[in-house]
Amino acid sequence: MLEIDICKKLASFDLEIALKVETETLGLLGESGCGKSMTMRCVAGIETPDEGKIIVNGQTYFDSAAKINLKPQERKTALLFQSYMLFPHFTVEANIAAGIGKDVSAADRAAIVTRELERFSLTGLEKRYPLQLSGGQQQRVALARMLAADPPILMLDEPFSALDSHLKSLLEQNLISTFDIFHGTVLYVSHDIDEAVRFCDRIAVISQGHITEIARPDDLVHHPQSVAGLKLSGCKNVTEVTRAGDHCVHVPRWGVDVVTEQLVPEDVKYLGIRAFYIEDAEGPGENNFRVKVARASDSRFDRALTLTFLDRDCSEATVEAEENEMRFLHQNLTRRVDKFVVPPTRIPGTGDELWIHLPKEHLYLVSR
């Protein structure tokens, strides 16, 4: 179990993280530079918090008040980076053995290495060096080294961020098997919601050094409670709103009012709708809007449409919208059309005008 309650002043914000992690895999999800990797490095002892406590399985790693700050080698944490950090001049078996404590006898050390070689299907590669291994084999060696050390906690810092999608999907199976083997606390840093959902029991959303929410993967995807969670869950349309009634919000950047199924909180700040939830409409109606396709771009399986509201309240429109890319995108709506569902002749293109519907049951409202 991990208990952490730390503060550390950084250049652009103050890192303030407090959480308890049981025997589970907890994802730290956030944009680059939000503090998630720094949190992990503080647990490992690579970085030192300004104040607070870090306790792992009852052992105090750091306590500013008691002046306790164990060295990284004393903490015996297992930290896996995306580069795997294998020793290039060590063989496979030497790399695996490198994580085993010096107090372990030679016979026990050899038995542990043999066990991990077999567990990760590395038998026969014992005498090879990292440069003689494939990417998948290197990852398995790194994971074997982690488990050979018998660490109290596993920590992984975006281990797949530099891989192509095909290799990534193959190597993910190694990680899933490792998590099944290791019955302890796992911290998994990522900026990819799909990774976090696949691997993690719970996900902590981090923004500017603070946890905005902690939730089960399904809850984060379907019921986000913060604007950071909303964006990181993959919602393409997130915009500021003001309360216009019990079941209505005004969207200044779109210049329209939107009816909601859920009761609108008094302090509502943002509305979100996923790009694939937007529907076609025949004409005027509740949450029906006339739009024009400002841009269209194709991927393998869908077409992304940037939609401009044609009947918006022009008094709130920003005149220089086209001159500012971010402002332009914020004032428009993104829709995705599935090419395998919609016939090619019915997929809108740039310049087309059409009616769309925003289903009120698929609208998200958050207040922070």
mmCIF file of N, CA and C in Angstrom, residues 98-228:
data_model
loop_
_atom_site.group_PDB
_atom_site.id
_atom_site.type_symbol
_atom_site.label_atom_id
_atom_site.label_comp_id
_atom_site.label_asym_id
_atom_site.label_seq_id
_atom_site.Cartn_x
_atom_site.Cartn_y
_atom_site.Cartn_z
ATOM 1 N N ALA A 98 20.736 -7.740 -11.867
ATOM 2 C CA ALA A 98 21.149 -6.433 -11.351
ATOM 3 C C ALA A 98 20.168 -5.857 -10.339
ATOM 4 N N GLY A 99 18.928 -6.307 -10.410
ATOM 5 C CA GLY A 99 17.936 -5.776 -9.490
ATOM 6 C C GLY A 99 17.849 -6.527 -8.171
ATOM 7 N N ILE A 100 18.562 -7.616 -8.052
ATOM 8 C CA ILE A 100 18.488 -8.452 -6.846
ATOM 9 C C ILE A 100 19.449 -7.914 -5.787
ATOM 10 N N GLY A 101 18.995 -7.861 -4.555
ATOM 11 C CA GLY A 101 19.811 -7.330 -3.468
ATOM 12 C C GLY A 101 21.091 -8.109 -3.254
ATOM 13 N N LYS A 102 22.117 -7.410 -2.744
ATOM 14 C CA LYS A 102 23.420 -8.031 -2.520
ATOM 15 C C LYS A 102 23.401 -9.025 -1.360
ATOM 16 N N ASP A 103 22.368 -8.964 -0.545
ATOM 17 C CA ASP A 103 22.281 -9.873 0.593
ATOM 18 C C ASP A 103 21.761 -11.251 0.200
ATOM 19 N N VAL A 104 21.373 -11.414 -1.073
ATOM 20 C CA VAL A 104 20.864 -12.698 -1.562
ATOM 21 C C VAL A 104 22.049 -13.588 -1.948
ATOM 22 N N SER A 105 22.014 -14.845 -1.550
ATOM 23 C CA SER A 105 23.113 -15.771 -1.836
ATOM 24 C C SER A 105 23.212 -16.043 -3.331
ATOM 25 N N ALA A 106 24.367 -16.513 -3.759
ATOM 26 C CA ALA A 106 24.607 -16.796 -5.179
ATOM 27 C C ALA A 106 23.627 -17.840 -5.702
ATOM 28 N N ALA A 107 23.346 -18.865 -4.877
ATOM 29 C CA ALA A 107 22.428 -19.928 -5.305
ATOM 30 C C ALA A 107 21.016 -19.380 -5.480
ATOM 31 N N ASP A 108 20.577 -18.583 -4.521
ATOM 32 C CA ASP A 108 19.235 -18.002 -4.606
ATOM 33 C C ASP A 108 19.146 -17.013 -5.761
ATOM 34 N N ARG A 109 20.213 -16.266 -5.983
ATOM 35 C CA ARG A 109 20.237 -15.308 -7.086
ATOM 36 C C ARG A 109 20.066 -16.037 -8.425
ATOM 37 N N ALA A 110 20.788 -17.134 -8.585
ATOM 38 C CA ALA A 110 20.697 -17.914 -9.822
ATOM 39 C C ALA A 110 19.300 -18.489 -10.002
ATOM 40 N N ALA A 111 18.689 -18.931 -8.901
ATOM 41 C CA ALA A 111 17.336 -19.499 -8.973
ATOM 42 C C ALA A 111 16.317 -18.427 -9.372
ATOM 43 N N ILE A 112 16.489 -17.230 -8.844
ATOM 44 C CA ILE A 112 15.574 -16.136 -9.182
ATOM 45 C C ILE A 112 15.696 -15.773 -10.660
ATOM 46 N N VAL A 113 16.931 -15.680 -11.143
ATOM 47 C CA VAL A 113 17.147 -15.345 -12.550
ATOM 48 C C VAL A 113 16.523 -16.409 -13.454
ATOM 49 N N THR A 114 16.730 -17.689 -13.101
ATOM 50 C CA THR A 114 16.150 -18.782 -13.899
ATOM 51 C C THR A 114 14.633 -18.701 -13.910
ATOM 52 N N ARG A 115 14.053 -18.400 -12.740
ATOM 53 C CA ARG A 115 12.592 -18.283 -12.642
ATOM 54 C C ARG A 115 12.066 -17.177 -13.555
ATOM 55 N N GLU A 116 12.731 -16.027 -13.567
ATOM 56 C CA GLU A 116 12.261 -14.910 -14.376
ATOM 57 C C GLU A 116 12.505 -15.141 -15.867
ATOM 58 N N LEU A 117 13.603 -15.830 -16.198
ATOM 59 C CA LEU A 117 13.854 -16.175 -17.602
ATOM 60 C C LEU A 117 12.727 -17.049 -18.133
ATOM 61 N N GLU A 118 12.311 -18.012 -17.331
ATOM 62 C CA GLU A 118 11.226 -18.908 -17.743
ATOM 63 C C GLU A 118 9.892 -18.167 -17.775
ATOM 64 N N ARG A 119 9.657 -17.331 -16.779
ATOM 65 C CA ARG A 119 8.379 -16.622 -16.668
ATOM 66 C C ARG A 119 8.132 -15.717 -17.874
ATOM 67 N N PHE A 120 9.208 -15.091 -18.377
ATOM 68 C CA PHE A 120 9.057 -14.139 -19.478
ATOM 69 C C PHE A 120 9.547 -14.703 -20.813
ATOM 70 N N SER A 121 9.632 -16.031 -20.884
ATOM 71 C CA SER A 121 10.006 -16.706 -22.145
ATOM 72 C C SER A 121 11.319 -16.160 -22.709
ATOM 73 N N LEU A 122 12.313 -16.031 -21.855
ATOM 74 C CA LEU A 122 13.625 -15.527 -22.260
ATOM 75 C C LEU A 122 14.698 -16.616 -22.238
ATOM 76 N N THR A 123 14.296 -17.844 -21.920
ATOM 77 C CA THR A 123 15.248 -18.953 -21.883
ATOM 78 C C THR A 123 15.895 -19.127 -23.261
ATOM 79 N N GLY A 124 17.222 -19.218 -23.278
ATOM 80 C CA GLY A 124 17.963 -19.320 -24.537
ATOM 81 C C GLY A 124 18.577 -17.993 -24.949
ATOM 82 N N LEU A 125 18.138 -16.905 -24.287
ATOM 83 C CA LEU A 125 18.671 -15.576 -24.604
ATOM 84 C C LEU A 125 19.582 -15.050 -23.490
ATOM 85 N N GLU A 126 19.931 -15.929 -22.553
ATOM 86 C CA GLU A 126 20.657 -15.498 -21.349
ATOM 87 C C GLU A 126 21.954 -14.744 -21.642
ATOM 88 N N LYS A 127 22.679 -15.155 -22.676
ATOM 89 C CA LYS A 127 24.006 -14.595 -22.943
ATOM 90 C C LYS A 127 23.980 -13.450 -23.959
ATOM 91 N N ARG A 128 22.816 -13.097 -24.428
ATOM 92 C CA ARG A 128 22.733 -11.995 -25.386
ATOM 93 C C ARG A 128 22.771 -10.646 -24.666
ATOM 94 N N TYR A 129 23.161 -9.632 -25.450
ATOM 95 C CA TYR A 129 23.199 -8.274 -24.937
ATOM 96 C C TYR A 129 21.983 -7.500 -25.460
ATOM 97 N N PRO A 130 21.592 -6.405 -24.804
ATOM 98 C CA PRO A 130 20.392 -5.670 -25.208
ATOM 99 C C PRO A 130 20.323 -5.323 -26.694
ATOM 100 N N LEU A 131 21.450 -4.928 -27.287
ATOM 101 C CA LEU A 131 21.430 -4.558 -28.703
ATOM 102 C C LEU A 131 21.146 -5.749 -29.619
ATOM 103 N N GLN A 132 21.248 -6.957 -29.082
ATOM 104 C CA GLN A 132 20.959 -8.159 -29.871
ATOM 105 C C GLN A 132 19.512 -8.615 -29.709
ATOM 106 N N LEU A 133 18.726 -7.831 -29.006
ATOM 107 C CA LEU A 133 17.340 -8.199 -28.718
ATOM 108 C C LEU A 133 16.363 -7.309 -29.475
ATOM 109 N N SER A 134 15.171 -7.840 -29.728
ATOM 110 C CA SER A 134 14.100 -7.037 -30.318
ATOM 111 C C SER A 134 13.509 -6.130 -29.231
ATOM 112 N N GLY A 135 12.674 -5.194 -29.641
ATOM 113 C CA GLY A 135 12.046 -4.307 -28.673
ATOM 114 C C GLY A 135 11.210 -5.060 -27.659
ATOM 115 N N GLY A 136 10.501 -6.083 -28.128
ATOM 116 C CA GLY A 136 9.686 -6.880 -27.224
ATOM 117 C C GLY A 136 10.520 -7.663 -26.228
ATOM 118 N N GLN A 137 11.645 -8.193 -26.702
ATOM 119 C CA GLN A 137 12.540 -8.947 -25.811
ATOM 120 C C GLN A 137 13.171 -8.021 -24.772
ATOM 121 N N GLN A 138 13.542 -6.811 -25.192
ATOM 122 C CA GLN A 138 14.111 -5.848 -24.250
ATOM 123 C C GLN A 138 13.100 -5.507 -23.157
ATOM 124 N N GLN A 139 11.861 -5.331 -23.557
ATOM 125 C CA GLN A 139 10.837 -5.010 -22.558
ATOM 126 C C GLN A 139 10.670 -6.160 -21.571
ATOM 127 N N ARG A 140 10.679 -7.390 -22.063
ATOM 128 C CA ARG A 140 10.518 -8.535 -21.176
ATOM 129 C C ARG A 140 11.678 -8.639 -20.195
ATOM 130 N N VAL A 141 12.893 -8.305 -20.655
ATOM 131 C CA VAL A 141 14.048 -8.309 -19.756
ATOM 132 C C VAL A 141 13.864 -7.252 -18.666
ATOM 133 N N ALA A 142 13.389 -6.072 -19.062
ATOM 134 C CA ALA A 142 13.178 -4.998 -18.084
ATOM 135 C C ALA A 142 12.118 -5.389 -17.058
ATOM 136 N N LEU A 143 11.055 -6.034 -17.516
ATOM 137 C CA LEU A 143 10.005 -6.473 -16.596
ATOM 138 C C LEU A 143 10.510 -7.598 -15.691
ATOM 139 N N ALA A 144 11.325 -8.497 -16.252
ATOM 140 C CA ALA A 144 11.896 -9.586 -15.449
ATOM 141 C C ALA A 144 12.795 -9.022 -14.366
ATOM 142 N N ARG A 145 13.581 -7.998 -14.707
ATOM 143 C CA ARG A 145 14.461 -7.367 -13.717
ATOM 144 C C ARG A 145 13.647 -6.734 -12.590
ATOM 145 N N MET A 146 12.507 -6.139 -12.951
ATOM 146 C CA MET A 146 11.658 -5.521 -11.937
ATOM 147 C C MET A 146 11.155 -6.549 -10.929
ATOM 148 N N LEU A 147 10.648 -7.665 -11.430
ATOM 149 C CA LEU A 147 10.078 -8.673 -10.531
ATOM 150 C C LEU A 147 11.163 -9.429 -9.772
ATOM 151 N N ALA A 148 12.333 -9.572 -10.383
ATOM 152 C CA ALA A 148 13.438 -10.268 -9.695
ATOM 153 C C ALA A 148 13.843 -9.531 -8.430
ATOM 154 N N ALA A 149 13.663 -8.225 -8.414
ATOM 155 C CA ALA A 149 14.046 -7.419 -7.257
ATOM 156 C C ALA A 149 13.049 -7.545 -6.112
ATOM 157 N N ASP A 150 11.899 -8.175 -6.382
ATOM 158 C CA ASP A 150 10.857 -8.326 -5.364
ATOM 159 C C ASP A 150 10.525 -6.972 -4.721
ATOM 160 N N PRO A 151 10.139 -5.997 -5.537
ATOM 161 C CA PRO A 151 9.929 -4.639 -5.027
ATOM 162 C C PRO A 151 8.611 -4.510 -4.277
ATOM 163 N N PRO A 152 8.522 -3.548 -3.369
ATOM 164 C CA PRO A 152 7.266 -3.315 -2.663
ATOM 165 C C PRO A 152 6.239 -2.600 -3.533
ATOM 166 N N ILE A 153 6.706 -1.970 -4.602
ATOM 167 C CA ILE A 153 5.806 -1.224 -5.477
ATOM 168 C C ILE A 153 6.393 -1.197 -6.883
ATOM 169 N N LEU A 154 5.535 -1.328 -7.895
ATOM 170 C CA LEU A 154 5.950 -1.203 -9.290
ATOM 171 C C LEU A 154 5.507 0.156 -9.804
ATOM 172 N N MET A 155 6.391 0.811 -10.571
ATOM 173 C CA MET A 155 6.055 2.107 -11.150
ATOM 174 C C MET A 155 6.491 2.127 -12.613
ATOM 175 N N LEU A 156 5.588 2.515 -13.485
ATOM 176 C CA LEU A 156 5.878 2.529 -14.917
ATOM 177 C C LEU A 156 5.571 3.906 -15.476
ATOM 178 N N ASP A 157 6.556 4.509 -16.133
ATOM 179 C CA ASP A 157 6.437 5.864 -16.640
ATOM 180 C C ASP A 157 6.313 5.849 -18.162
ATOM 181 N N GLU A 158 5.094 5.848 -18.654
ATOM 182 C CA GLU A 158 4.781 5.866 -20.084
ATOM 183 C C GLU A 158 5.656 4.898 -20.887
ATOM 184 N N PRO A 159 5.594 3.606 -20.578
ATOM 185 C CA PRO A 159 6.493 2.639 -21.225
ATOM 186 C C PRO A 159 6.226 2.412 -22.709
ATOM 187 N N PHE A 160 5.093 2.918 -23.239
ATOM 188 C CA PHE A 160 4.768 2.648 -24.643
ATOM 189 C C PHE A 160 4.751 3.904 -25.508
ATOM 190 N N SER A 161 5.093 5.048 -24.957
ATOM 191 C CA SER A 161 4.890 6.309 -25.676
ATOM 192 C C SER A 161 5.734 6.427 -26.947
ATOM 193 N N ALA A 162 6.850 5.704 -27.034
ATOM 194 C CA ALA A 162 7.722 5.826 -28.207
ATOM 195 C C ALA A 162 7.507 4.708 -29.228
ATOM 196 N N LEU A 163 6.495 3.864 -29.026
ATOM 197 C CA LEU A 163 6.302 2.700 -29.895
ATOM 198 C C LEU A 163 5.196 2.933 -30.915
ATOM 199 N N ASP A 164 5.315 2.240 -32.072
ATOM 200 C CA ASP A 164 4.228 2.290 -33.039
ATOM 201 C C ASP A 164 3.069 1.445 -32.532
ATOM 202 N N SER A 165 1.877 1.652 -33.103
ATOM 203 C CA SER A 165 0.657 1.038 -32.565
ATOM 204 C C SER A 165 0.691 -0.483 -32.618
ATOM 205 N N HIS A 166 1.310 -1.075 -33.667
ATOM 206 C CA HIS A 166 1.335 -2.531 -33.781
ATOM 207 C C HIS A 166 2.201 -3.139 -32.683
ATOM 208 N N LEU A 167 3.428 -2.614 -32.530
ATOM 209 C CA LEU A 167 4.324 -3.143 -31.504
ATOM 210 C C LEU A 167 3.749 -2.882 -30.119
ATOM 211 N N LYS A 168 3.113 -1.746 -29.955
ATOM 212 C CA LYS A 168 2.521 -1.402 -28.670
ATOM 213 C C LYS A 168 1.487 -2.435 -28.251
ATOM 214 N N SER A 169 0.621 -2.833 -29.173
ATOM 215 C CA SER A 169 -0.433 -3.799 -28.835
ATOM 216 C C SER A 169 0.155 -5.151 -28.451
ATOM 217 N N LEU A 170 1.279 -5.517 -29.072
ATOM 218 C CA LEU A 170 1.915 -6.790 -28.742
ATOM 219 C C LEU A 170 2.560 -6.745 -27.354
ATOM 220 N N LEU A 171 3.257 -5.654 -27.063
ATOM 221 C CA LEU A 171 3.978 -5.546 -25.808
ATOM 222 C C LEU A 171 3.041 -5.330 -24.623
ATOM 223 N N GLU A 172 1.860 -4.805 -24.879
ATOM 224 C CA GLU A 172 0.900 -4.617 -23.788
ATOM 225 C C GLU A 172 0.554 -5.941 -23.118
ATOM 226 N N GLN A 173 0.589 -7.016 -23.881
ATOM 227 C CA GLN A 173 0.265 -8.322 -23.303
ATOM 228 C C GLN A 173 1.301 -8.721 -22.252
ATOM 229 N N ASN A 174 2.578 -8.360 -22.490
ATOM 230 C CA ASN A 174 3.605 -8.635 -21.483
ATOM 231 C C ASN A 174 3.283 -7.918 -20.177
ATOM 232 N N LEU A 175 2.810 -6.693 -20.316
ATOM 233 C CA LEU A 175 2.532 -5.890 -19.129
ATOM 234 C C LEU A 175 1.330 -6.437 -18.369
ATOM 235 N N ILE A 176 0.307 -6.832 -19.093
ATOM 236 C CA ILE A 176 -0.881 -7.397 -18.448
ATOM 237 C C ILE A 176 -0.505 -8.651 -17.660
ATOM 238 N N SER A 177 0.353 -9.487 -18.245
ATOM 239 C CA SER A 177 0.801 -10.694 -17.551
ATOM 240 C C SER A 177 1.594 -10.337 -16.292
ATOM 241 N N THR A 178 2.416 -9.285 -16.378
ATOM 242 C CA THR A 178 3.209 -8.853 -15.221
ATOM 243 C C THR A 178 2.310 -8.392 -14.088
ATOM 244 N N PHE A 179 1.288 -7.620 -14.414
ATOM 245 C CA PHE A 179 0.366 -7.137 -13.391
ATOM 246 C C PHE A 179 -0.384 -8.293 -12.742
ATOM 247 N N ASP A 180 -0.668 -9.329 -13.528
ATOM 248 C CA ASP A 180 -1.344 -10.508 -12.964
ATOM 249 C C ASP A 180 -0.441 -11.237 -11.970
ATOM 250 N N ILE A 181 0.847 -11.221 -12.247
ATOM 251 C CA ILE A 181 1.813 -11.917 -11.387
ATOM 252 C C ILE A 181 2.067 -11.139 -10.100
ATOM 253 N N PHE A 182 2.171 -9.818 -10.236
ATOM 254 C CA PHE A 182 2.557 -8.972 -9.103
ATOM 255 C C PHE A 182 1.337 -8.605 -8.257
ATOM 256 N N HIS A 183 1.311 -9.049 -7.036
ATOM 257 C CA HIS A 183 0.190 -8.760 -6.149
ATOM 258 C C HIS A 183 0.595 -7.663 -5.166
ATOM 259 N N GLY A 184 0.591 -6.455 -5.660
ATOM 260 C CA GLY A 184 0.974 -5.310 -4.844
ATOM 261 C C GLY A 184 0.475 -4.031 -5.478
ATOM 262 N N THR A 185 1.074 -2.918 -5.101
ATOM 263 C CA THR A 185 0.682 -1.611 -5.618
ATOM 264 C C THR A 185 1.442 -1.295 -6.898
ATOM 265 N N VAL A 186 0.714 -0.840 -7.904
ATOM 266 C CA VAL A 186 1.317 -0.446 -9.177
ATOM 267 C C VAL A 186 0.890 0.983 -9.500
ATOM 268 N N LEU A 187 1.861 1.832 -9.824
ATOM 269 C CA LEU A 187 1.581 3.172 -10.329
ATOM 270 C C LEU A 187 1.899 3.188 -11.816
ATOM 271 N N TYR A 188 0.963 3.683 -12.607
ATOM 272 C CA TYR A 188 1.138 3.675 -14.061
ATOM 273 C C TYR A 188 0.900 5.081 -14.605
ATOM 274 N N VAL A 189 1.956 5.713 -15.086
ATOM 275 C CA VAL A 189 1.857 7.070 -15.627
ATOM 276 C C VAL A 189 1.537 7.018 -17.115
ATOM 277 N N SER A 190 0.564 7.825 -17.536
ATOM 278 C CA SER A 190 0.199 7.856 -18.946
ATOM 279 C C SER A 190 -0.528 9.161 -19.276
ATOM 280 N N HIS A 191 -0.535 9.507 -20.557
ATOM 281 C CA HIS A 191 -1.383 10.604 -21.026
ATOM 282 C C HIS A 191 -2.425 10.045 -22.002
ATOM 283 N N ASP A 192 -2.473 8.704 -22.106
ATOM 284 C CA ASP A 192 -3.358 8.013 -23.045
ATOM 285 C C ASP A 192 -4.496 7.364 -22.274
ATOM 286 N N ILE A 193 -5.721 7.837 -22.481
ATOM 287 C CA ILE A 193 -6.879 7.325 -21.753
ATOM 288 C C ILE A 193 -7.111 5.850 -22.056
ATOM 289 N N ASP A 194 -6.866 5.413 -23.281
ATOM 290 C CA ASP A 194 -7.099 4.008 -23.627
ATOM 291 C C ASP A 194 -6.144 3.088 -22.868
ATOM 292 N N GLU A 195 -4.877 3.494 -22.755
ATOM 293 C CA GLU A 195 -3.912 2.723 -21.961
ATOM 294 C C GLU A 195 -4.384 2.619 -20.523
ATOM 295 N N ALA A 196 -4.755 3.757 -19.958
ATOM 296 C CA ALA A 196 -5.163 3.797 -18.555
ATOM 297 C C ALA A 196 -6.373 2.908 -18.309
ATOM 298 N N VAL A 197 -7.323 2.923 -19.219
ATOM 299 C CA VAL A 197 -8.529 2.105 -19.076
ATOM 300 C C VAL A 197 -8.189 0.621 -19.140
ATOM 301 N N ARG A 198 -7.263 0.254 -20.030
ATOM 302 C CA ARG A 198 -6.912 -1.158 -20.174
ATOM 303 C C ARG A 198 -6.179 -1.704 -18.953
ATOM 304 N N PHE A 199 -5.312 -0.908 -18.357
ATOM 305 C CA PHE A 199 -4.424 -1.415 -17.318
ATOM 306 C C PHE A 199 -4.856 -1.133 -15.887
ATOM 307 N N CYS A 200 -5.612 -0.089 -15.660
ATOM 308 C CA CYS A 200 -5.759 0.433 -14.304
ATOM 309 C C CYS A 200 -7.097 0.111 -13.648
ATOM 310 N N ASP A 201 -7.028 -0.131 -12.336
ATOM 311 C CA ASP A 201 -8.243 -0.335 -11.547
ATOM 312 C C ASP A 201 -8.908 0.998 -11.237
ATOM 313 N N ARG A 202 -8.079 2.002 -10.976
ATOM 314 C CA ARG A 202 -8.571 3.362 -10.781
ATOM 315 C C ARG A 202 -7.644 4.325 -11.523
ATOM 316 N N ILE A 203 -8.153 5.523 -11.792
ATOM 317 C CA ILE A 203 -7.374 6.524 -12.512
ATOM 318 C C ILE A 203 -7.453 7.844 -11.761
ATOM 319 N N ALA A 204 -6.278 8.424 -11.483
ATOM 320 C CA ALA A 204 -6.206 9.747 -10.874
ATOM 321 C C ALA A 204 -5.873 10.753 -11.970
ATOM 322 N N VAL A 205 -6.764 11.712 -12.176
ATOM 323 C CA VAL A 205 -6.546 12.748 -13.177
ATOM 324 C C VAL A 205 -5.742 13.878 -12.539
ATOM 325 N N ILE A 206 -4.596 14.209 -13.136
ATOM 326 C CA ILE A 206 -3.723 15.246 -12.593
ATOM 327 C C ILE A 206 -3.661 16.428 -13.561
ATOM 328 N N SER A 207 -3.845 17.616 -13.010
ATOM 329 C CA SER A 207 -3.772 18.844 -13.804
ATOM 330 C C SER A 207 -3.029 19.896 -12.998
ATOM 331 N N GLN A 208 -1.954 20.426 -13.576
ATOM 332 C CA GLN A 208 -1.178 21.484 -12.928
ATOM 333 C C GLN A 208 -0.803 21.138 -11.492
ATOM 334 N N GLY A 209 -0.349 19.891 -11.303
ATOM 335 C CA GLY A 209 0.161 19.482 -10.002
ATOM 336 C C GLY A 209 -0.870 19.086 -8.979
ATOM 337 N N HIS A 210 -2.146 19.015 -9.358
ATOM 338 C CA HIS A 210 -3.209 18.666 -8.420
ATOM 339 C C HIS A 210 -4.075 17.537 -8.982
ATOM 340 N N ILE A 211 -4.586 16.685 -8.115
ATOM 341 C CA ILE A 211 -5.531 15.644 -8.523
ATOM 342 C C ILE A 211 -6.917 16.267 -8.600
ATOM 343 N N THR A 212 -7.524 16.224 -9.779
ATOM 344 C CA THR A 212 -8.858 16.810 -9.942
ATOM 345 C C THR A 212 -9.959 15.794 -9.685
ATOM 346 N N GLU A 213 -9.656 14.519 -9.887
ATOM 347 C CA GLU A 213 -10.616 13.458 -9.564
ATOM 348 C C GLU A 213 -9.936 12.103 -9.624
ATOM 349 N N ILE A 214 -10.461 11.149 -8.867
ATOM 350 C CA ILE A 214 -10.020 9.754 -8.911
ATOM 351 C C ILE A 214 -11.254 8.901 -9.142
ATOM 352 N N ALA A 215 -11.213 8.036 -10.148
ATOM 353 C CA ALA A 215 -12.414 7.272 -10.486
ATOM 354 C C ALA A 215 -12.048 5.947 -11.131
ATOM 355 N N ARG A 216 -13.018 5.036 -11.140
ATOM 356 C CA ARG A 216 -12.888 3.817 -11.927
ATOM 357 C C ARG A 216 -12.892 4.211 -13.399
ATOM 358 N N PRO A 217 -12.242 3.438 -14.264
ATOM 359 C CA PRO A 217 -12.168 3.809 -15.680
ATOM 360 C C PRO A 217 -13.526 4.102 -16.313
ATOM 361 N N ASP A 218 -14.521 3.245 -16.094
ATOM 362 C CA ASP A 218 -15.833 3.476 -16.696
ATOM 363 C C ASP A 218 -16.476 4.761 -16.197
ATOM 364 N N ASP A 219 -16.279 5.057 -14.922
ATOM 365 C CA ASP A 219 -16.853 6.287 -14.369
ATOM 366 C C ASP A 219 -16.182 7.515 -14.969
ATOM 367 N N LEU A 220 -14.871 7.454 -15.158
ATOM 368 C CA LEU A 220 -14.173 8.583 -15.747
ATOM 369 C C LEU A 220 -14.635 8.812 -17.183
ATOM 370 N N VAL A 221 -14.831 7.737 -17.932
ATOM 371 C CA VAL A 221 -15.241 7.860 -19.330
ATOM 372 C C VAL A 221 -16.682 8.347 -19.450
ATOM 373 N N HIS A 222 -17.580 7.802 -18.626
ATOM 374 C CA HIS A 222 -18.999 8.103 -18.780
ATOM 375 C C HIS A 222 -19.530 9.174 -17.837
ATOM 376 N N HIS A 223 -18.793 9.440 -16.746
ATOM 377 C CA HIS A 223 -19.260 10.441 -15.791
ATOM 378 C C HIS A 223 -18.102 11.295 -15.278
ATOM 379 N N PRO A 224 -17.368 11.960 -16.162
ATOM 380 C CA PRO A 224 -16.249 12.794 -15.706
ATOM 381 C C PRO A 224 -16.745 13.913 -14.797
ATOM 382 N N GLN A 225 -15.932 14.249 -13.787
ATOM 383 C CA GLN A 225 -16.342 15.237 -12.795
ATOM 384 C C GLN A 225 -15.529 16.536 -12.861
ATOM 385 N N SER A 226 -14.589 16.646 -13.781
ATOM 386 C CA SER A 226 -13.767 17.849 -13.897
ATOM 387 C C SER A 226 -13.481 18.111 -15.367
ATOM 388 N N VAL A 227 -13.126 19.353 -15.678
ATOM 389 C CA VAL A 227 -12.821 19.664 -17.071
ATOM 390 C C VAL A 227 -11.568 18.924 -17.520
ATOM 391 N N ALA A 228 -10.604 18.709 -16.606
ATOM 392 C CA ALA A 228 -9.408 17.946 -16.955
ATOM 393 C C ALA A 228 -9.786 16.501 -17.279
#
